[in-house]
XYZ file of N, CA and C in Angstrom:
585
model
N 94.757 135.318 113.943
C 95.251 134.598 112.785
C 94.053 134.135 111.952
N 94.154 134.317 110.630
C 93.025 133.892 109.807
C 93.005 132.367 109.670
N 91.858 131.838 109.257
C 91.627 130.391 109.218
C 92.585 129.683 108.256
N 92.853 130.286 107.101
C 93.744 129.648 106.114
C 95.140 129.440 106.696
N 95.680 130.492 107.281
C 97.018 130.399 107.850
C 97.050 129.411 109.019
N 96.005 129.397 109.817
C 95.940 128.451 110.932
C 96.002 127.015 110.419
N 95.243 126.716 109.369
C 95.238 125.360 108.809
C 96.602 125.000 108.210
N 97.247 125.953 107.557
C 98.568 125.698 106.995
C 99.590 125.405 108.097
N 99.523 126.172 109.180
C 100.445 125.950 110.295
C 100.121 124.648 111.029
N 98.846 124.325 111.145
C 98.456 123.036 111.747
C 99.028 121.876 110.935
N 98.971 121.995 109.610
C 99.524 120.957 108.738
C 101.039 120.880 108.905
N 101.687 122.034 108.957
C 103.144 122.064 109.138
C 103.545 121.333 110.417
N 102.773 121.515 111.466
C 103.062 120.821 112.724
C 102.727 119.333 112.617
N 101.638 119.014 111.954
C 101.232 117.608 111.799
C 102.318 116.793 111.085
N 102.896 117.350 110.030
C 103.870 116.570 109.269
C 105.182 116.382 110.015
N 105.374 117.088 111.111
C 106.543 116.832 111.959
C 106.532 115.392 112.464
N 105.346 114.797 112.547
C 105.210 113.415 113.022
C 105.877 112.415 112.079
N 106.152 112.841 110.840
C 106.809 111.946 109.888
C 108.208 111.556 110.379
N 108.783 112.397 111.226
C 110.112 112.113 111.779
C 110.081 110.926 112.740
N 108.883 110.526 113.181
C 108.732 109.410 114.116
C 108.362 108.097 113.434
N 108.256 108.096 112.114
C 107.917 106.875 111.383
C 109.228 106.258 110.892
N 109.615 105.172 111.530
C 110.885 104.541 111.195
C 110.700 103.433 110.162
N 111.654 103.375 109.266
C 111.645 102.436 108.150
C 112.540 101.242 108.478
N 112.491 100.220 107.652
C 113.362 99.064 107.841
C 114.803 99.371 107.423
N 114.958 100.359 106.550
C 116.280 100.733 106.044
C 117.086 101.444 107.119
N 118.356 101.108 107.206
C 119.254 101.749 108.157
C 120.102 102.812 107.462
N 120.505 103.803 108.222
C 121.383 104.835 107.693
C 122.702 104.208 107.249
N 123.420 104.900 106.378
C 124.692 104.367 105.887
C 125.666 104.162 107.050
N 126.611 103.259 106.842
C 127.598 102.997 107.876
C 127.034 102.278 109.082
N 126.012 101.455 108.876
C 125.388 100.664 109.954
C 124.759 101.549 111.027
N 124.188 102.648 110.602
C 123.516 103.542 111.549
C 122.161 103.014 111.964
N 121.444 103.818 112.713
C 120.095 103.466 113.164
C 119.143 103.419 111.973
N 117.924 102.979 112.220
C 116.910 102.997 111.163
C 116.637 104.445 110.775
N 116.444 104.666 109.483
C 116.093 106.013 109.036
C 114.603 106.241 109.244
N 114.219 107.511 109.353
C 112.790 107.813 109.442
C 112.296 108.316 108.089
N 110.973 108.402 107.969
C 110.365 108.798 106.695
C 110.797 110.184 106.235
N 110.967 111.113 107.166
C 111.354 112.471 106.789
C 112.771 112.480 106.204
N 113.655 111.700 106.801
C 115.020 111.607 106.281
C 115.021 110.975 104.891
N 114.224 109.941 104.730
C 114.096 109.274 103.425
C 113.611 110.269 102.371
N 112.583 111.033 102.687
C 112.008 111.993 101.739
C 113.012 113.090 101.380
N 113.692 113.619 102.387
C 114.700 114.661 102.147
C 115.811 114.122 101.237
N 116.279 112.925 101.547
C 117.363 112.326 100.787
C 116.950 112.119 99.329
N 115.734 111.604 99.128
C 115.205 111.419 97.780
C 115.131 112.726 97.002
N 114.651 113.773 97.654
C 114.471 115.062 96.977
C 115.818 115.626 96.523
N 116.818 115.550 97.389
C 118.153 116.036 97.014
C 118.727 115.176 95.887
N 118.555 113.855 95.992
C 119.031 112.958 94.936
C 118.350 113.258 93.607
N 117.057 113.539 93.630
C 116.326 113.837 92.397
C 116.934 115.047 91.693
N 117.223 116.081 92.464
C 117.824 117.281 91.880
C 119.213 116.966 91.331
N 119.995 116.258 92.119
C 121.365 115.926 91.751
C 121.438 115.044 90.509
N 120.524 114.096 90.389
C 120.580 113.089 89.331
C 119.614 113.350 88.180
N 119.023 114.528 88.131
C 117.974 114.829 87.153
C 118.416 114.619 85.708
N 119.703 114.758 85.447
C 120.195 114.578 84.065
C 120.036 113.138 83.570
N 119.772 112.195 84.491
C 119.634 110.791 84.108
C 118.182 110.349 83.941
N 117.253 111.281 84.077
C 115.847 110.955 83.834
C 115.673 110.595 82.362
N 114.831 109.616 82.091
C 114.588 109.209 80.703
C 113.986 110.326 79.875
N 113.184 111.171 80.530
C 112.492 112.268 79.847
C 112.770 113.556 80.605
N 112.554 114.663 79.939
C 112.689 115.937 80.634
C 111.613 116.017 81.709
N 111.998 116.475 82.906
C 111.051 116.547 84.021
C 111.044 117.934 84.637
N 109.918 118.267 85.245
C 109.806 119.460 86.078
C 110.396 119.051 87.426
N 111.651 119.408 87.665
C 112.357 118.885 88.836
C 111.753 119.387 90.142
N 111.180 120.584 90.152
C 110.528 121.062 91.381
C 109.346 120.159 91.733
N 108.603 119.736 90.727
C 107.468 118.840 90.955
C 107.940 117.479 91.454
N 109.012 116.965 90.853
C 109.581 115.689 91.295
C 109.993 115.790 92.760
N 110.682 116.863 93.104
C 111.166 117.037 94.470
C 110.001 117.129 95.455
N 108.939 117.827 95.065
C 107.776 117.921 95.954
C 107.117 116.557 96.124
N 107.022 115.782 95.042
C 106.496 114.418 95.166
C 107.335 113.610 96.154
N 108.647 113.732 96.020
C 109.547 113.008 96.926
C 109.292 113.426 98.377
N 109.092 114.707 98.589
C 108.928 115.216 99.949
C 107.596 114.831 100.587
N 106.546 114.683 99.774
C 105.225 114.430 100.384
C 104.732 112.996 100.251
N 105.419 112.144 99.490
C 104.847 110.833 99.158
C 104.614 109.936 100.375
N 105.370 110.110 101.441
C 105.205 109.241 102.607
C 104.532 109.925 103.798
N 104.033 111.145 103.620
C 103.322 111.815 104.717
C 102.160 110.959 105.203
N 101.528 110.220 104.293
C 100.395 109.367 104.676
C 100.789 108.319 105.703
N 102.068 107.995 105.780
C 102.518 106.965 106.715
C 102.431 107.415 108.170
N 102.202 108.712 108.395
C 101.932 109.191 109.761
C 100.732 108.443 110.327
N 99.736 108.210 109.486
C 98.522 107.485 109.890
C 98.561 106.016 109.480
N 99.087 105.742 108.288
C 99.029 104.388 107.724
C 100.171 103.495 108.182
N 101.229 104.096 108.697
C 102.416 103.330 109.062
C 103.247 103.006 107.836
N 104.501 102.662 108.070
C 105.391 102.286 106.974
C 105.066 100.865 106.530
N 105.011 100.664 105.237
C 104.818 99.324 104.685
C 106.145 98.889 104.091
N 106.743 97.868 104.684
C 108.031 97.387 104.205
C 107.867 96.845 102.784
N 108.778 97.236 101.924
C 108.690 96.910 100.500
C 108.620 95.409 100.217
N 109.116 94.596 101.139
C 109.151 93.152 100.903
C 108.207 92.383 101.829
N 107.227 93.077 102.388
C 106.232 92.445 103.256
C 104.945 92.275 102.450
N 104.785 91.113 101.833
C 103.659 90.892 100.923
C 102.302 90.978 101.622
N 102.226 90.614 102.878
C 100.949 90.688 103.608
C 100.535 92.149 103.816
N 101.451 92.983 104.293
C 101.136 94.404 104.516
C 100.843 95.131 103.210
N 101.476 94.678 102.131
C 101.256 95.317 100.830
C 99.796 95.173 100.374
N 99.137 94.103 100.809
C 97.748 93.863 100.409
C 96.806 94.954 100.912
N 97.110 95.560 102.056
C 96.231 96.580 102.644
C 96.809 97.992 102.515
N 97.962 98.113 101.902
C 98.643 99.406 101.841
C 97.789 100.496 101.194
N 97.231 100.224 100.034
C 96.467 101.267 99.323
C 95.289 101.756 100.154
N 94.533 100.844 100.743
C 93.371 101.244 101.541
C 93.805 102.074 102.751
N 94.864 101.640 103.421
C 95.349 102.384 104.590
C 95.843 103.766 104.192
N 96.569 103.838 103.084
C 97.125 105.117 102.655
C 96.056 106.050 102.096
N 95.041 105.509 101.434
C 93.949 106.354 100.939
C 93.191 107.002 102.098
N 92.929 106.231 103.150
C 92.243 106.785 104.331
C 93.121 107.839 104.999
N 94.401 107.553 105.099
C 95.344 108.491 105.725
C 95.462 109.779 104.907
N 95.488 109.621 103.590
C 95.602 110.772 102.682
C 94.454 111.751 102.925
N 93.256 111.217 103.006
C 92.079 112.073 103.219
C 92.153 112.771 104.573
N 92.519 112.037 105.593
C 92.567 112.604 106.946
C 93.637 113.693 107.074
N 94.840 113.383 106.639
C 95.947 114.321 106.838
C 95.831 115.545 105.935
N 95.561 115.325 104.655
C 95.506 116.466 103.745
C 94.267 117.336 103.967
N 93.275 116.816 104.685
C 92.090 117.621 105.019
C 92.390 118.708 106.039
N 93.540 118.642 106.665
C 93.960 119.716 107.578
C 94.188 120.998 106.787
N 94.637 120.856 105.550
C 94.974 122.007 104.697
C 93.731 122.744 104.198
N 93.905 124.005 103.764
C 92.829 124.668 103.019
C 92.498 123.827 101.785
N 91.258 123.882 101.329
C 90.770 122.991 100.276
C 91.636 122.995 99.013
N 92.089 124.169 98.562
C 92.886 124.210 97.327
C 94.215 123.479 97.497
N 94.841 123.645 98.657
C 96.111 122.966 98.896
C 95.890 121.473 99.169
N 94.784 121.144 99.808
C 94.436 119.730 99.994
C 94.368 119.041 98.635
N 93.640 119.641 97.692
C 93.493 119.044 96.361
C 94.834 118.978 95.623
N 95.663 119.999 95.786
C 96.983 120.022 95.147
C 97.851 118.868 95.665
N 97.899 118.686 96.976
C 98.739 117.647 97.565
C 98.193 116.252 97.267
N 96.879 116.090 97.321
C 96.293 114.798 96.960
C 96.588 114.490 95.492
N 96.493 115.501 94.641
C 96.806 115.309 93.229
C 98.240 114.859 93.019
N 99.177 115.475 93.732
C 100.583 115.082 93.619
C 100.805 113.669 94.150
N 100.176 113.354 95.284
C 100.294 112.009 95.853
C 99.741 110.971 94.878
N 98.549 111.234 94.351
C 97.919 110.291 93.411
C 98.740 110.138 92.135
N 99.307 111.247 91.652
C 100.152 111.189 90.452
C 101.386 110.327 90.727
N 101.992 110.507 91.898
C 103.143 109.687 92.268
C 102.760 108.207 92.284
N 101.654 107.895 92.931
C 101.221 106.499 93.070
C 100.909 105.864 91.714
N 100.309 106.626 90.802
C 99.936 106.085 89.492
C 101.154 105.789 88.616
N 102.220 106.539 88.822
C 103.487 106.313 88.097
C 103.274 106.352 86.577
N 102.527 107.347 86.105
C 102.215 107.450 84.680
C 102.822 108.673 84.003
N 103.382 109.611 84.767
C 103.983 110.808 84.186
C 105.502 110.733 84.316
N 106.192 111.536 83.531
C 107.659 111.555 83.596
C 108.126 111.884 85.011
N 107.451 112.836 85.647
C 107.840 113.240 87.004
C 107.637 112.107 88.010
N 106.492 111.445 87.939
C 106.220 110.372 88.901
C 107.149 109.182 88.668
N 107.463 108.900 87.424
C 108.381 107.788 87.134
C 109.780 108.076 87.677
N 110.232 109.329 87.540
C 111.560 109.668 88.057
C 111.548 109.696 89.588
N 110.458 110.175 90.182
C 110.344 110.159 91.655
C 110.370 108.716 92.165
N 109.705 107.801 91.464
C 109.748 106.384 91.846
C 111.165 105.828 91.741
N 111.892 106.248 90.729
C 113.280 105.801 90.598
C 114.076 106.209 91.838
N 113.834 107.414 92.343
C 114.516 107.873 93.562
C 114.066 107.060 94.773
N 112.776 106.765 94.833
C 112.214 106.006 95.961
C 112.804 104.594 96.006
N 113.167 104.057 94.860
C 113.770 102.731 94.795
C 115.285 102.768 94.996
N 115.929 103.771 94.411
C 117.390 103.872 94.479
C 117.878 104.220 95.878
N 117.205 105.142 96.548
C 117.699 105.638 97.842
C 117.889 104.527 98.875
N 116.885 103.695 99.156
C 117.120 102.644 100.147
C 118.110 101.581 99.663
N 118.162 101.341 98.354
C 119.116 100.384 97.817
C 120.549 100.857 98.073
N 120.800 102.153 97.883
C 122.136 102.692 98.155
C 122.499 102.523 99.635
N 121.545 102.811 100.511
C 121.820 102.663 101.939
C 122.076 101.204 102.283
N 121.255 100.315 101.763
C 121.419 98.896 102.067
C 122.757 98.383 101.536
N 123.122 98.818 100.354
C 124.412 98.427 99.792
C 125.555 98.925 100.679
N 125.424 100.136 101.215
C 126.487 100.689 102.073
C 126.624 99.913 103.383
N 125.593 99.159 103.720
C 125.580 98.357 104.951
C 125.786 96.869 104.663
N 126.430 96.568 103.535
C 126.712 95.190 103.137
C 125.442 94.330 103.117
N 124.352 94.930 102.656
C 123.101 94.186 102.497
C 122.466 93.753 103.802
N 122.783 94.448 104.875
C 122.299 94.054 106.200
C 120.790 93.926 106.310
N 120.059 94.859 105.726
C 118.592 94.808 105.812
C 118.043 93.654 104.971
N 118.652 93.410 103.824
C 118.226 92.277 102.998
C 118.460 90.971 103.751
N 119.642 90.852 104.352
C 119.972 89.621 105.081
C 119.037 89.430 106.277
N 118.800 90.508 107.017
C 117.937 90.428 108.199
C 116.539 89.924 107.845
N 116.019 90.362 106.704
C 114.654 90.007 106.294
C 114.619 88.875 105.265
N 115.786 88.281 104.986
C 115.900 87.167 104.040
C 115.282 87.502 102.680
N 115.619 88.686 102.190
C 115.128 89.166 100.894
C 115.952 88.515 99.790
N 115.278 88.125 98.721
C 115.968 87.493 97.586
C 116.241 88.513 96.479
N 117.156 88.146 95.612
C 117.461 89.003 94.459
C 116.218 89.205 93.599
N 115.416 88.148 93.458
C 114.185 88.253 92.673
C 113.260 89.329 93.258
N 113.156 89.380 94.574
C 112.312 90.398 95.219
C 112.863 91.798 94.966
N 114.175 91.950 95.051
C 114.782 93.274 94.834
C 114.584 93.702 93.383
N 114.775 92.780 92.453
C 114.530 93.115 91.042
C 113.060 93.485 90.825
N 112.163 92.782 91.499
C 110.740 93.111 91.396
C 110.452 94.518 91.883
N 111.054 94.870 92.997
C 110.884 96.211 93.570
C 111.462 97.272 92.637
N 112.555 96.945 91.983
C 113.258 97.915 91.137
C 112.702 98.005 89.721
N 111.679 97.212 89.408
C 111.142 97.162 88.044
C 110.742 98.541 87.517
N 110.177 99.389 88.386
C 109.733 100.708 87.930
C 110.882 101.692 87.743
N 112.046 101.374 88.278
C 113.174 102.300 88.197
C 113.544 102.611 86.755
N 113.565 101.582 85.908
C 113.964 101.807 84.515
C 112.974 102.695 83.772
N 111.728 102.757 84.242
C 110.746 103.655 83.617
C 111.124 105.118 83.837
N 111.792 105.381 84.947
C 112.214 106.749 85.259
C 113.621 107.055 84.800
N 114.485 106.017 84.845
C 115.877 106.228 84.446
C 116.546 104.904 84.087
N 116.758 104.705 82.808
C 117.476 103.512 82.348
C 118.903 103.513 82.891
N 119.527 104.671 82.908
C 120.917 104.785 83.371
C 121.029 104.364 84.835
N 120.122 104.846 85.673
C 120.182 104.491 87.092
C 119.824 103.026 87.304
N 118.951 102.480 86.465
C 118.648 101.057 86.590
C 119.885 100.216 86.290
N 120.708 100.646 85.340
C 121.950 99.923 85.050
C 122.854 99.898 86.278
N 122.925 101.015 86.986
C 123.720 101.089 88.217
C 123.131 100.138 89.263
N 121.825 100.174 89.407
C 121.133 99.309 90.366
C 121.379 97.838 90.038
N 121.292 97.481 88.768
C 121.532 96.107 88.345
C 122.931 95.664 88.768
N 123.906 96.533 88.589
C 125.278 96.220 89.006
C 125.385 96.017 90.512
N 124.692 96.850 91.270
C 124.704 96.724 92.734
C 124.057 95.410 93.166
N 122.945 95.063 92.549
C 122.266 93.809 92.895
C 123.170 92.619 92.585
N 123.769 92.616 91.399
C 124.655 91.505 91.006
C 125.839 91.378 91.972
N 126.382 92.511 92.344
C 127.510 92.519 93.284
C 127.096 91.932 94.637
N 125.881 92.248 95.082
C 125.400 91.731 96.371
C 125.051 90.243 96.296
N 124.677 89.775 95.123
C 124.465 88.330 94.947
C 125.824 87.616 95.080
N 126.817 88.157 94.404
C 128.162 87.559 94.456
C 128.722 87.542 95.873
N 128.447 88.575 96.646
C 128.957 88.659 98.023
C 128.146 87.813 99.002
N 127.025 87.279 98.540
C 126.186 86.472 99.422
C 125.210 87.285 100.258
N 125.088 88.581 99.951
C 124.138 89.439 100.690
C 122.716 89.246 100.222
N 122.551 88.764 99.003
C 121.243 88.468 98.430
C 121.256 87.042 97.902
N 120.228 86.310 98.237
C 120.091 84.957 97.702
C 119.365 85.029 96.369
N 119.745 84.150 95.454
C 119.094 84.158 94.137
C 117.747 83.492 94.158
């Protein structure tokens, strides 16, 4: 086997570890915690399905790839809970180190391609990255809503924190942010989120 193919297959096996990174979000219907791979898959399918609601025209294949690779770094860096302010302080440094380590398994051209996509997603400055962020915010919110706000209640998350997390959603999709706003308001009324 040539070196390029070996590195590609090594990377393919390495990213299987993403299935072992569990998030705070639970599957719909009060299921177990979801893992990063499930989150990424769900986001990618949602991006394709909901692409008509993007604020700008997007390259949907690029959006889907961003969705699929954005959390691979968590194999090394671990999951950072969206409402854990202490862990958020070190997230970038941990993920930057992880990005270099994991993507270095790939041949150099693919390493640079994946790092570029990851960095573009993180910067949230292009139409594609903004829409991918909208998916990253909407997906766990939908699951949490389906579980009567169980994860929010467990972690004593406030409506202000959820709105803060969702701030970037409107940059990718005003329409989806309107839906999110309705879900948040409904959960405040039900007592699942404190104001």
